[in-house]
Short mmCIF file of C-alpha atoms and ligand atoms in Angstrom, two decimals:
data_model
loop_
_atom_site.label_atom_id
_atom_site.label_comp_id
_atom_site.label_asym_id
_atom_site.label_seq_id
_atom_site.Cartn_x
_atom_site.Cartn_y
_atom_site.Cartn_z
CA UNK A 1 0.00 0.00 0.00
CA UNK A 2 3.02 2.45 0.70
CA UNK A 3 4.70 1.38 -2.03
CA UNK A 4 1.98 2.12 -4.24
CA UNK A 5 0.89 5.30 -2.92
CA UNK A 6 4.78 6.67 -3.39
CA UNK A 7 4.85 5.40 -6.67
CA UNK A 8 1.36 6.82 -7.46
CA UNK A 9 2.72 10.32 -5.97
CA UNK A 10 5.90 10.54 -8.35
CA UNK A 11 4.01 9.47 -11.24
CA UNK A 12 2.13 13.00 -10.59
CA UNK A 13 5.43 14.47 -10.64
CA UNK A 14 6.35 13.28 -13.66
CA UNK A 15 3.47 13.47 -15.37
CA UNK A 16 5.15 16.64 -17.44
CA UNK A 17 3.68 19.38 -18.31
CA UNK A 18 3.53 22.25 -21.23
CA UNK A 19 6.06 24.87 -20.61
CA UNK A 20 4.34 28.21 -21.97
CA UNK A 21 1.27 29.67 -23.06
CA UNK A 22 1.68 29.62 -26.88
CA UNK A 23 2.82 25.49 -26.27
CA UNK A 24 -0.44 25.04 -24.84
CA UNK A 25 -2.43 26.72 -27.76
CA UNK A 26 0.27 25.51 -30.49
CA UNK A 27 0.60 21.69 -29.29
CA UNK A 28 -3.81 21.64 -29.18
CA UNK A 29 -4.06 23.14 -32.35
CA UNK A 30 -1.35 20.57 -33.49
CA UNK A 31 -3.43 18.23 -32.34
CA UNK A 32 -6.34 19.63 -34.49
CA UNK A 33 -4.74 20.66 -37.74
CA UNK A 34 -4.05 17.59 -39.30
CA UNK A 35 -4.88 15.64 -42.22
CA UNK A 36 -8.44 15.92 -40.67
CA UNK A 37 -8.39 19.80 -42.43
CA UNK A 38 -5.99 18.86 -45.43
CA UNK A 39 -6.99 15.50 -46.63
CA UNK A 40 -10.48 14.37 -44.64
CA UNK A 41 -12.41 17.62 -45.01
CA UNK A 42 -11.83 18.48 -48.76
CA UNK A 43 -12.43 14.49 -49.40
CA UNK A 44 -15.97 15.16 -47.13
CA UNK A 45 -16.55 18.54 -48.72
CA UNK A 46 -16.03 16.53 -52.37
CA UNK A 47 -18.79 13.67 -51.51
CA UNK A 48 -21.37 15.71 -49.63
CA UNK A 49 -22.01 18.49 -52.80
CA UNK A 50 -20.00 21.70 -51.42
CA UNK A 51 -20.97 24.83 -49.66
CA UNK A 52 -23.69 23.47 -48.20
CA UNK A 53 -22.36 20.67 -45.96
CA UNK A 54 -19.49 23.50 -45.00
CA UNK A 55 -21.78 25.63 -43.61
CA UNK A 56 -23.31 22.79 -41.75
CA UNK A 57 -19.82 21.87 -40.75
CA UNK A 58 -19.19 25.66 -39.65
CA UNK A 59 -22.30 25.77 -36.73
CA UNK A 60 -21.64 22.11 -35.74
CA UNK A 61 -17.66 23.21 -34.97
CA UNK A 62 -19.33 26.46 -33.10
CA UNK A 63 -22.31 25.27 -31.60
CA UNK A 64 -21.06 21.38 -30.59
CA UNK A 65 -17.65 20.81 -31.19
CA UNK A 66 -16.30 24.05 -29.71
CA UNK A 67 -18.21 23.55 -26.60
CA UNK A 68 -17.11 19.85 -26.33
CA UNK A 69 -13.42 21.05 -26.40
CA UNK A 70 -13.91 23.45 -23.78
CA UNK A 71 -15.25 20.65 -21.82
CA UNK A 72 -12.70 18.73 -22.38
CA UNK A 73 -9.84 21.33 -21.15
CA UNK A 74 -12.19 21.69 -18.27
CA UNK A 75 -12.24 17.97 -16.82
CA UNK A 76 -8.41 17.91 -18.00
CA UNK A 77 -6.84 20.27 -16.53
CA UNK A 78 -9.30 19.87 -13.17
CA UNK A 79 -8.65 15.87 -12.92
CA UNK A 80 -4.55 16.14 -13.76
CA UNK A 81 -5.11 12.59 -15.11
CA UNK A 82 -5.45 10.23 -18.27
CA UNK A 83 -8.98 10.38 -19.94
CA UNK A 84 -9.94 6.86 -17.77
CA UNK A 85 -8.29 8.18 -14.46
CA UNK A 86 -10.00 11.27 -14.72
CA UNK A 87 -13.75 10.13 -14.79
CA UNK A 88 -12.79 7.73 -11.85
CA UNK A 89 -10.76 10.72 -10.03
CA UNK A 90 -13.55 13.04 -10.50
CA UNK A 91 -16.73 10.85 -10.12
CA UNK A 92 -15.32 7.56 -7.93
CA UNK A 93 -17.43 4.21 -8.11
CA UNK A 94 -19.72 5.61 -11.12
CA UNK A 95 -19.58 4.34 -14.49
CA UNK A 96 -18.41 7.49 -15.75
CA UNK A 97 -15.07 5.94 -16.59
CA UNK A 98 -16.89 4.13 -19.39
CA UNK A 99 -16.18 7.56 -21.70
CA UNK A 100 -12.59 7.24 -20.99
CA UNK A 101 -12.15 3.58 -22.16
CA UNK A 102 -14.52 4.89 -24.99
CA UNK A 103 -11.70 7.05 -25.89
CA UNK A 104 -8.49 5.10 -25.73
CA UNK A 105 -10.28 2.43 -27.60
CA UNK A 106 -11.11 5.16 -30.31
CA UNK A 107 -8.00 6.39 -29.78
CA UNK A 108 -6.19 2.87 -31.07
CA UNK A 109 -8.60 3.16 -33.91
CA UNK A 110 -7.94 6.91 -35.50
CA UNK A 111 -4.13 5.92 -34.59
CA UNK A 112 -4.13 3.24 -37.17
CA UNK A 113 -6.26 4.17 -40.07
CA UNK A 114 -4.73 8.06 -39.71
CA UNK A 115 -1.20 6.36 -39.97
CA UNK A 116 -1.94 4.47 -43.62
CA UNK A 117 -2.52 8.54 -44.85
CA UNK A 118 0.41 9.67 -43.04
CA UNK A 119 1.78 6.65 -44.52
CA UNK A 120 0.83 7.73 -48.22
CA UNK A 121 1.79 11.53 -47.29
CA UNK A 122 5.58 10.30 -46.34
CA UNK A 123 5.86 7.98 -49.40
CA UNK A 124 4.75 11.10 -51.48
CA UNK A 125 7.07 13.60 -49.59
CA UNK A 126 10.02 10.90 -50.97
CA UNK A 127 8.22 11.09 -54.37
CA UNK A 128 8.61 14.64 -54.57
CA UNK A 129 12.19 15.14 -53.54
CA UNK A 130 13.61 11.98 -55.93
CA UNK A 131 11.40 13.92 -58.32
CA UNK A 132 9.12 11.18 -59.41
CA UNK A 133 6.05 13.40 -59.04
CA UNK A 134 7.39 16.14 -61.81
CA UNK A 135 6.23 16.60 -65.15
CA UNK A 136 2.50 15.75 -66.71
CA UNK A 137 1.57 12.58 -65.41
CA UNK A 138 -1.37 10.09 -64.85
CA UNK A 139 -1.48 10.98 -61.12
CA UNK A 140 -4.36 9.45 -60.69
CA UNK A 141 -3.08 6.01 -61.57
CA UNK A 142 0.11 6.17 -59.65
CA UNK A 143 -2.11 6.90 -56.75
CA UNK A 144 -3.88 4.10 -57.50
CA UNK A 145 -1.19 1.74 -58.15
CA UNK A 146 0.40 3.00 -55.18
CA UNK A 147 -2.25 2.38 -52.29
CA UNK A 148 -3.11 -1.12 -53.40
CA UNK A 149 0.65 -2.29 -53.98
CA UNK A 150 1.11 -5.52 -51.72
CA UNK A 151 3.53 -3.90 -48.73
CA UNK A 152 5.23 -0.44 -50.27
CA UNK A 153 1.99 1.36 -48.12
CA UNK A 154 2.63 -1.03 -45.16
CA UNK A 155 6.51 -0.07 -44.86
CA UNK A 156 5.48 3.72 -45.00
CA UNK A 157 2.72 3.07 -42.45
CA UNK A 158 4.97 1.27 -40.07
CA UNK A 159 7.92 4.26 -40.03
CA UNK A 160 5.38 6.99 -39.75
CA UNK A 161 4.37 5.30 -36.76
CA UNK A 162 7.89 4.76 -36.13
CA UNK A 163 8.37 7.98 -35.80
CA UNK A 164 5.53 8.96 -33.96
CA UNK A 165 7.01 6.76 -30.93
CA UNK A 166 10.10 8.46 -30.97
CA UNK A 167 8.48 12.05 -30.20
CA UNK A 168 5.79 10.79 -27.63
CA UNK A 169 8.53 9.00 -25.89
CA UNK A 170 10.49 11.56 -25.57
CA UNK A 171 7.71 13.49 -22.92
CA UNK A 172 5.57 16.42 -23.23
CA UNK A 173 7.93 19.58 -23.27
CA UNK A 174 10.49 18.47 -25.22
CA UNK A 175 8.80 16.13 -27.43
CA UNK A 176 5.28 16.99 -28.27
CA UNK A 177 5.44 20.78 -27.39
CA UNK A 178 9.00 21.73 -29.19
CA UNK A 179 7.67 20.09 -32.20
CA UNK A 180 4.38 21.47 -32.56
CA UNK A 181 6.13 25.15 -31.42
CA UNK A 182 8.57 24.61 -34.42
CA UNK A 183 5.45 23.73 -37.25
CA UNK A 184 2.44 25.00 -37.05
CA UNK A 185 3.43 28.06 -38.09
CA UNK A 186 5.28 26.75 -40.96
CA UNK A 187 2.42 24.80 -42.00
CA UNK A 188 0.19 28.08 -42.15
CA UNK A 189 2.76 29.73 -44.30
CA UNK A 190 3.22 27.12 -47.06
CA UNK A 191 -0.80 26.70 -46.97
CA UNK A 192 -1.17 30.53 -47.97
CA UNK A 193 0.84 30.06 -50.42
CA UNK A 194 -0.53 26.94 -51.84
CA UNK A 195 -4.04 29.04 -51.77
CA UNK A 196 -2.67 32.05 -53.85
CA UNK A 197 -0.86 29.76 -56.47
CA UNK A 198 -4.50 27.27 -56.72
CA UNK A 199 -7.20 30.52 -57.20
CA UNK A 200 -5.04 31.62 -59.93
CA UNK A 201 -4.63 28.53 -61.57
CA UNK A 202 -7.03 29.05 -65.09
CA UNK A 203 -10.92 27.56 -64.74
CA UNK A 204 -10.36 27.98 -60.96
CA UNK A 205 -13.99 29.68 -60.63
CA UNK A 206 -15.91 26.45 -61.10
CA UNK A 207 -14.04 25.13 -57.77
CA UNK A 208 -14.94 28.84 -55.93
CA UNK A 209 -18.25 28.34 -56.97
CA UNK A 210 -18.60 24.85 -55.47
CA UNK A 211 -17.38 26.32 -51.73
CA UNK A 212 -19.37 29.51 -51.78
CA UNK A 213 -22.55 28.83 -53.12
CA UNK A 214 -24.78 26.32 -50.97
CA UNK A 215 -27.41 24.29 -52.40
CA UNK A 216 -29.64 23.47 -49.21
CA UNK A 217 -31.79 20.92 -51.65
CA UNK A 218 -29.24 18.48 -51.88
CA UNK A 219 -28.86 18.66 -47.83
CA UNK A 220 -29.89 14.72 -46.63
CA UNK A 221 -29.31 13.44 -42.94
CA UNK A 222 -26.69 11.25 -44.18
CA UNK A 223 -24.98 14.99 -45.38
CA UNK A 224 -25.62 16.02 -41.53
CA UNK A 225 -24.25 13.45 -40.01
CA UNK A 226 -21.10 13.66 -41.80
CA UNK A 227 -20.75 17.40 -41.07
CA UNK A 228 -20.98 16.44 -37.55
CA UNK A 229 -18.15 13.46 -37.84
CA UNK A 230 -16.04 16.18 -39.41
CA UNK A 231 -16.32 18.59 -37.14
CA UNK A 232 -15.63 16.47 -34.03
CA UNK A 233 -12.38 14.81 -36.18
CA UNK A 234 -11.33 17.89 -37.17
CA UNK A 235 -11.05 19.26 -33.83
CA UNK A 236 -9.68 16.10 -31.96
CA UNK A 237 -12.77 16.55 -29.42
CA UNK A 238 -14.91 13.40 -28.21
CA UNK A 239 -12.21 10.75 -27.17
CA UNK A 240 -10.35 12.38 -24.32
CA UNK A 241 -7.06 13.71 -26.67
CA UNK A 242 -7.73 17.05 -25.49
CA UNK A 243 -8.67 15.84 -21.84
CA UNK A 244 -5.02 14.32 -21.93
CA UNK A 245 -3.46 17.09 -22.98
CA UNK A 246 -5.19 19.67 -20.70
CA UNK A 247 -3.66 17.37 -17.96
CA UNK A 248 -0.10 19.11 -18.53
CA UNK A 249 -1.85 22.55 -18.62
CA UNK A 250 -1.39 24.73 -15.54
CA UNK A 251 -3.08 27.09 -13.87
CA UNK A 252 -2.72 29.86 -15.51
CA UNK A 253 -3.76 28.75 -19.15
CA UNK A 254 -6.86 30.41 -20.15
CA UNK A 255 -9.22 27.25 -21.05
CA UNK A 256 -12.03 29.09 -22.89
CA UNK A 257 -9.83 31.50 -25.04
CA UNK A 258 -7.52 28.49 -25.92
CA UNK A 259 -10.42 26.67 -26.82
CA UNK A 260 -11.50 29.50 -29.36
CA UNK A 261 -7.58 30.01 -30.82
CA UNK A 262 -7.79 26.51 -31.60
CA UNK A 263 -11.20 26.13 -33.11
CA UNK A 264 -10.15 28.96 -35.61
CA UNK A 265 -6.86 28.13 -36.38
CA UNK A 266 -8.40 24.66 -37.30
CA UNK A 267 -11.46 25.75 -38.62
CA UNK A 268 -9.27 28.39 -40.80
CA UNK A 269 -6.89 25.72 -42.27
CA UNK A 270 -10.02 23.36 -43.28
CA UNK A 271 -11.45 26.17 -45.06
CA UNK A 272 -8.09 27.16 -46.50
CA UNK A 273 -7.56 23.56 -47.91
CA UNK A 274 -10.98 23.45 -49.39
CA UNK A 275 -9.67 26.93 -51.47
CA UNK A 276 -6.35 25.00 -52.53
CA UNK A 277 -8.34 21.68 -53.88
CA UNK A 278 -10.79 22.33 -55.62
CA UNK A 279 -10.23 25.44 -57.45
CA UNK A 280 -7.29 23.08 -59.26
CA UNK A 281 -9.81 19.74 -59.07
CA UNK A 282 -12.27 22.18 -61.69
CA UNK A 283 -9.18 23.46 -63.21
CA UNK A 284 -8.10 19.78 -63.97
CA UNK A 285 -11.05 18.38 -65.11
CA UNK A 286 -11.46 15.72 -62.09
CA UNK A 287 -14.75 14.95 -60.09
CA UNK A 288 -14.86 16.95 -56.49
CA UNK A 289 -15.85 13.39 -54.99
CA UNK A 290 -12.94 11.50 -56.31
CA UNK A 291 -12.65 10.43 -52.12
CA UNK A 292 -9.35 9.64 -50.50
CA UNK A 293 -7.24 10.00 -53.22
CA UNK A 294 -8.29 13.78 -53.89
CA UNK A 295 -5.53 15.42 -52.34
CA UNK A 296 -2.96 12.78 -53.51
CA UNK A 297 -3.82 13.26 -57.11
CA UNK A 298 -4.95 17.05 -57.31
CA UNK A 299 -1.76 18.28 -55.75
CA UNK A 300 0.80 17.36 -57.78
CA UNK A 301 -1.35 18.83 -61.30
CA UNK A 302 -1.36 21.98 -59.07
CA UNK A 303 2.47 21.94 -59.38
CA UNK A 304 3.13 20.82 -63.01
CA UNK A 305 0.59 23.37 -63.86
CA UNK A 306 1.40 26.20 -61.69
CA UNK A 307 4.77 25.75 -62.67
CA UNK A 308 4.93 24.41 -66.19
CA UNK A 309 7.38 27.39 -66.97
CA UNK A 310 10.22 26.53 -63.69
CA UNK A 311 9.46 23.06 -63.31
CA UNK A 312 11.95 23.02 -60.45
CA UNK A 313 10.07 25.61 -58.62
CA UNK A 314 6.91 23.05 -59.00
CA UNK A 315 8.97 20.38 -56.98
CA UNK A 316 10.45 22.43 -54.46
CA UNK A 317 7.02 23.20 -53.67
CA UNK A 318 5.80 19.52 -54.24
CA UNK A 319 8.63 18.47 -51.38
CA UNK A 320 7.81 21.69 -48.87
CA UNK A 321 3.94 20.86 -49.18
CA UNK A 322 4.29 16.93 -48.54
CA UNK A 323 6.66 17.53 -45.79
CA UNK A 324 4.77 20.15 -44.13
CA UNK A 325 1.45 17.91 -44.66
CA UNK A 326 3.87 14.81 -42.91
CA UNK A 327 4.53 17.39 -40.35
CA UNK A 328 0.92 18.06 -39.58
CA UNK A 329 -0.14 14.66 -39.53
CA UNK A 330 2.88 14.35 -36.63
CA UNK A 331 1.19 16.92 -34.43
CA UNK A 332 -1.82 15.19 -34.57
CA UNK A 333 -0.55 11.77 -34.47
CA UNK A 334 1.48 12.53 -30.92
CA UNK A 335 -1.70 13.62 -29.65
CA UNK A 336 -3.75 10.47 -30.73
CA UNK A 337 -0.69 7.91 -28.92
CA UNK A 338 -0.59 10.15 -25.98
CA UNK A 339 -4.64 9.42 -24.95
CA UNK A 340 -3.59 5.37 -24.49
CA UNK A 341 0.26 5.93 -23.32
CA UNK A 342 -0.62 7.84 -20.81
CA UNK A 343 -3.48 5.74 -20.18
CA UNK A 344 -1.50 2.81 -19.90
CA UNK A 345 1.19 4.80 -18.19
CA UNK A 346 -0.55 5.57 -15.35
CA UNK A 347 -3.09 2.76 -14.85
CA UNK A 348 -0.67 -0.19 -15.34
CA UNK A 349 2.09 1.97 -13.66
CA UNK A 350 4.77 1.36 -16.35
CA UNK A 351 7.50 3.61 -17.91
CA UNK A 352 6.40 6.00 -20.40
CA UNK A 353 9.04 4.17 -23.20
CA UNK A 354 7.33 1.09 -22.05
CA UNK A 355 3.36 2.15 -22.52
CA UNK A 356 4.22 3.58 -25.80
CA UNK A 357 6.19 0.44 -27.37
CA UNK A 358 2.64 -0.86 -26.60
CA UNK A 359 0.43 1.16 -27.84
CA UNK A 360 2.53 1.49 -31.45
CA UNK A 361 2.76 -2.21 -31.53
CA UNK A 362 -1.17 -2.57 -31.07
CA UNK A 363 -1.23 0.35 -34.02
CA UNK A 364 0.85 -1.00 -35.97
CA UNK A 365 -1.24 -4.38 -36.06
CA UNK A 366 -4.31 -2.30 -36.91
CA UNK A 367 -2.71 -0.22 -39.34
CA UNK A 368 -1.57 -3.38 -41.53
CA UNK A 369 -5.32 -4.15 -41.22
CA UNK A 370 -6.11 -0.84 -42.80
CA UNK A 371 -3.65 -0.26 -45.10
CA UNK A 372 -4.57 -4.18 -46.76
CA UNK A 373 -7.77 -3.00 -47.01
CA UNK A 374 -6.84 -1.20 -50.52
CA UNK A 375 -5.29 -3.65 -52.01
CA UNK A 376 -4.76 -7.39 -51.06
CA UNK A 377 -8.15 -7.56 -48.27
CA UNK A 378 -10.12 -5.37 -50.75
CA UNK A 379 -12.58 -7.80 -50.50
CA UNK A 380 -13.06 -8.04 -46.88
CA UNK A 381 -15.61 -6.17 -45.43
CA UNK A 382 -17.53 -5.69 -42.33
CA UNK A 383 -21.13 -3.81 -42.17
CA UNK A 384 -20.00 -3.68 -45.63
CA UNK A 385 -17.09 -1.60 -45.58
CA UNK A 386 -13.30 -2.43 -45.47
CA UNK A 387 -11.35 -1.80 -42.03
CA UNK A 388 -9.74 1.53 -43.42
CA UNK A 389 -13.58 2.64 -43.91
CA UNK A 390 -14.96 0.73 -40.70
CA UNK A 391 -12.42 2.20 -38.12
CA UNK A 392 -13.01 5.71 -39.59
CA UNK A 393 -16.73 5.55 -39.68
CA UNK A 394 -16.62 3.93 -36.08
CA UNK A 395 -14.01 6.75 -34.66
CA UNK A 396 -15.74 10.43 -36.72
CA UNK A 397 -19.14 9.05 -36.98
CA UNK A 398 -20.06 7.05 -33.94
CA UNK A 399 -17.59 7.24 -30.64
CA UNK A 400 -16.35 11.03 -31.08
CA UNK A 401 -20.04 12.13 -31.01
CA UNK A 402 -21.01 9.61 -28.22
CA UNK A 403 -18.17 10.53 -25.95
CA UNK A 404 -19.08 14.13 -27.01
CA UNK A 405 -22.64 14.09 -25.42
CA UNK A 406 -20.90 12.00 -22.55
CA UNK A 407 -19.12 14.99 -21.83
CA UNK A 408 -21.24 17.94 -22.18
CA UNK A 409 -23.69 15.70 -19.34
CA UNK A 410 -20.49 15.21 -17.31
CA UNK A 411 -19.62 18.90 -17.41
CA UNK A 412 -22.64 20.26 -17.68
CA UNK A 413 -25.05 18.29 -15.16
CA UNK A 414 -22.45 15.81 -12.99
CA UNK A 415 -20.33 18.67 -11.77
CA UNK A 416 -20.25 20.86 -9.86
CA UNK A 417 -21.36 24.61 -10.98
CA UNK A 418 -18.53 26.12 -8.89
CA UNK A 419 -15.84 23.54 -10.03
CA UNK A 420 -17.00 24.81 -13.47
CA UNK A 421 -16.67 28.23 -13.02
CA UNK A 422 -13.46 27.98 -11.23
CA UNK A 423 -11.62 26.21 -13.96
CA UNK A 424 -12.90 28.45 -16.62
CA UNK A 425 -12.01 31.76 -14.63
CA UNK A 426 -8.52 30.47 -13.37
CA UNK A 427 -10.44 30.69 -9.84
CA UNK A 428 -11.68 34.23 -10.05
CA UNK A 429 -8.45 35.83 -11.95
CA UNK A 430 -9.98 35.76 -15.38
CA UNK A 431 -12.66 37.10 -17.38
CA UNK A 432 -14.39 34.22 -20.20
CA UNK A 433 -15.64 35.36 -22.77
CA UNK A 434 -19.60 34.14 -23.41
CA UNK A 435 -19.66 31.95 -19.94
CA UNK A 436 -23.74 32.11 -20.04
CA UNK A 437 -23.65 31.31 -23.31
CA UNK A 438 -21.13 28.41 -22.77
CA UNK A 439 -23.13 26.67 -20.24
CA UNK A 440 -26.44 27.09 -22.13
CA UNK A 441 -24.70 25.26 -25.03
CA UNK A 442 -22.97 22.43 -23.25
CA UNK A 443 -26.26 21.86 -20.77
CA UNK A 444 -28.47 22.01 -23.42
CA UNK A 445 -27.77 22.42 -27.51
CA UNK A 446 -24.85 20.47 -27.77
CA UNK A 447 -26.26 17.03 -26.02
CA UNK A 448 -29.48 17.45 -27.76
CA UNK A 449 -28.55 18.22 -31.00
CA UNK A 450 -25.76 15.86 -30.82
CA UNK A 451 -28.47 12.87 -30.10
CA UNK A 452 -31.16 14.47 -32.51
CA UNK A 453 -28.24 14.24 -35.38
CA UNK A 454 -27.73 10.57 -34.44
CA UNK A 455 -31.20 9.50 -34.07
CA UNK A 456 -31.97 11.33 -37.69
CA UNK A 457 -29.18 9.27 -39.26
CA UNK A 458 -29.56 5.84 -37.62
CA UNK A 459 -33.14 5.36 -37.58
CA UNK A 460 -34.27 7.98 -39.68
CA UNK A 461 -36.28 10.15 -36.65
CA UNK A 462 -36.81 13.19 -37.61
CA UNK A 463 -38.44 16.32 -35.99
N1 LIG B 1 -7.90 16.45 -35.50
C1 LIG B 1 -6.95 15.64 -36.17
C2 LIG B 1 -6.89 16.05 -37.63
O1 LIG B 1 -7.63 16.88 -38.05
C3 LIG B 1 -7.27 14.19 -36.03
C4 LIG B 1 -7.42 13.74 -34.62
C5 LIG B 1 -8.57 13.07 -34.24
C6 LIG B 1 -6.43 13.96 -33.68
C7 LIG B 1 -8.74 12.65 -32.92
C8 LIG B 1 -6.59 13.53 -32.37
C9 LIG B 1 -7.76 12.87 -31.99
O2 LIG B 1 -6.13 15.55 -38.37
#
C-alpha cells in the first residue's frame, strides 16, 4: 500500500507538463490541424455536394464541437489525469469511466487508419524530392497503383508510426510541445501560399463556386451526419485527446480562449484547404468526390501546372507541401498515442518508453489491417465496408459524437457549478468570454442536438 501510494505520488510528478502559453495553444491546435483539415475535409466537402455541408460543418464546430473542447480542457486540466483516471478521479465508483475507455479504444482506432494517410503523405514527400512526381503525369493512376501495392503502403505506415514513438517518448515539453512550437506556423505559411498559387490557376472559378454557393436541396441526414463526424475529427474533441493534454496545462492557461484560438486556427486551415483543392480539381477536369485519393492526385497537377514554366520551382514546392502535410499529420498523431500511453502509463504503472512500445505495436497491427484494405483484403468487409472505412466511420461518426454528449452531461449536469466556473475563470483571476452562453450550449444544444443528429441518421427520426 506504501509502495503504491509513493509510486502513485511521483508518477504525478512526472506526469510533465507544457512549458508556456503559446505550447499550450500551439501543441492543441497541433493536435487539431491535421490531415483531418488537409486530406479528410476536402475528401468530405467533395462527396457531400459543397458549400452546403461546409456551412453545416461551420455551426456544428461552433455550436457542438467548440463547446465539447472546452469541456474537455475543463475535466483535464481539473482531474490532472489520463482520460480513464479522470472520470474515476472526479466521479469515484460511477460508471463514468466508461467515456474514458470509450476514448483510448477510439484512440487505437484513429491511430491506425490516420497512420496508412500519413503513410501515403511520407511515401509522397520521398516522391517529390527523388522527383518522381514532376512533369505531366497520370497521377491518378500512380495513386492508385500505389495504395493497393502488396507492402510499399505497409513499410510507409509502419515508419510513420515509427516515428511517432520516438516524439511521444520523448515526454511532453520536449517532445510533443518543441515540435508542434517549431510547425504549425510553418504549416500556415506554405498553406497561404498553396491558396494564392490554386485561385489563380485558369478555370479555378468552377471550384470557388462549389465552396461559396450552398445548395440546401441536396442537404440529406446522411450529409448532416457527416458534417458532424467532421467537425468532431477535425477538432480532436470526443475521445479524451484534449482531456489528456489539458492534464499538462497549468493554472494559468486560459481554457475558454484556448479553446476559441484553436477552433479557428483549425477551422481556418479546413477552409483554406478546401480553397487549394478544388479550385485546381475544376481546373483539372477531375470529379470533387474522387474520395481519399483527392488530395494525392490534385496536388501534384497543381504543381506541373502552376509551374509548367520553372518546373523546379513546382517540386520544391511539391517536397515543402508533402513535408509540411507529414509534419501536420505528426502533431496530430502525438496527440492520438498520448490518450492510451498515458493511459497505460498511469493505470498499469509502467515507464512512459514502455506504454508507448505498446500502444505502437497494437497500431501497428491495426494499421496493416487498414492499409490491406486497398489492395490485397479489398474484399473483406464488415457492415459492408473495409477496415480503413470501418475504423473511420466507427471513430468520426459514432464514438467522437457519443463521448461528445458523454461529456457535455459530465460537465454540464455531474459537476459541480462552482468547479466549473473555477476552472474556466482560473479561480476568479480571469474574465471568459460568453460563460452564459457556454453553459447554455454544453447543458443544453450540444447534447441534444448531438443525439437528434444521431437519431436522424440511424433510424431515420426526424423532428
Ligand atoms: N484532428 C486531427 C486532424 O484533423 C485528427 C485527430 C482526431 C487527432 C482525434 C486527435 C484525436 O487531423
Amino acid at each position: 500500500m506504501q509502495r503504491n501510494y509513493t509510486l502513485t505520488i511521483n508518477m504525478a510528478d512526472e506526469r510533465g507538463h507544457f512549458g508556456s502559453k503559446i505550447g499550450v495553444i500551439l501543441a492543441s491546435a497541433g493536435s487539431a490541424v491535421g490531415l483531418g483539415n488537409i486530406w479528410r475535409f476536402p475528401t468530405e466537402t467533395g462527396k457531400n455536394g459543397g458549400a452546403a455541408f461546409i456551412l453545416i460543418y461551420l455551426l456544428f464546430v461552433l455550436f457542438l464541437a467548440l463547446p465539447v473542447m472546452a469541456g474537455e480542457f475543463i475535466i483535464g486540466r481539473h482531474s490532472r489525469a489520463n482520460t480513464v483516471e479522470a472520470y474515476r478521479k472526479m466521479a469515484p465508483n460511477t460508471p463514468w469511466f466508461i467515456i474514458g475507455i470509450m476514448g483510448v479504444l477510439s484512440g487505437f482506432l484513429v491511430l491506425s487508419f490516420y497512420s496508412v494517410v500519413a503513410g501515403w503523405t511520407l511515401d509522397y514527400t520521398l516522391l517529390s524530392i527523388t522527383g518522381s512526381l514532376s512533369g505531366n503525369q497520370d497521377f491518378e493512376n500512380i495513386f492508385g497503383a500505389f495504395v493497393s501495392h502488396p507492402y510499399r503502403p505497409v513499410l510507409f505506415l509502419l515508419l510513420f508510426l515509427v516515428i511517432t514513438h520516438v516524439i511521444v517518448a520523448k515526454g511532453i515539453e520536449s517532445g510533443i510541445e518543441k515540435f508542434s512550437k517549431l510547425m504549425m506556423p510553418l504549416l500556415l505559411g506554405i498553406i497561404l501560399l498553396l491558396v494564392v498559387l490554386s485561385v489563380t490557376m485558369p478555370g479555378a472559378s468552377e471550384g470557388l463556386k462549389f465552396l461559396l454557393q450552398p445548395d440546401f436541396s441536396k442537404v440529406t441526414p446522411q450529409i448532416v451526419f457527416s458534417a458532424m463526424g467532421q467537425a468532431f475529427f477535425s477538432l480532436s474533441v470526443g475521445i479524451g485527446c484534449l482531456v489528456t493534454y489539458a492534464s499538462y496545462f497549468d493554472k494559468e492557461t486560459k481554457l475558454m480562449s484556448s479553446a476559441l484560438n484553436v477552433c479557428a486556427i483549425d477551422t481556418l486551415v479546413a477552409i483554406l484547404a478546401g480553397f487549394i483543392i478544388f479550385p485546381t480539381v475544376f481546373s483539372v477536369g477531375m470529379e470533387p468526390n474522387a474520395g481519399p485519393g483527392l488530395v494525392f492526385v490534385t496536388l501534384p497537377n497543381v504543381f506541373v501546372h502552376a509551374f509548367s514554366e520553372m518546373p523546379l520551382l513546382g517540386d520544391l514546392f511539391s517536397i515543402l507541401f508533402y513535408m509540411l502535410l507529414l509534419l501536420a499529420a505528426l502533431t496530430s498523431s502525438i496527440s492520438m498515442h498520448e490518450i492510451s500511453t498515458a493511459f497505460i502509463r498511469e493505470h498499469f504503472q509502467t515507464s512512459r518508453n514502455k506504454a508507448a512500445r505498446i500502444v505502437t505495436g497494437i497500431c501497428m497491427l491495426l494499421g496493416i489491417c487498414c492499409s490491406l484494405s486497398f489492395g490485397p483484403w479489398q474484399d473483406i468487409t464488415i457492415f459492408g465496408m473495409g477496415f480503413f472505412d470501418l475504423f473511420d466511420f466507427l471513430t468520426a461518426k459514432f464514438f467522437m459524437p457519443l463521448g461528445g454528449i458523454g461529456i457535455c452531461i459530465f460537465v454540464g449536469w455531474y459537476m459541480k457549478k462552482e468547479e466549473v466556473r473555477d476552472e474556466l475563470t482560473n479561480w476568479g483571476k480571469a474574465k471568459v468570454p460568453f460563460y452564459g452562453f457556454f453553459l447554455f450550449l454544453i447543458r443544453f444544444v450540444a447534447p441534444v442536438c448531438i443525439a437528434l443528429v444521431f437519431l436522424n441518421e440511424l433510424f431515420g427520426i426526424s423532428l
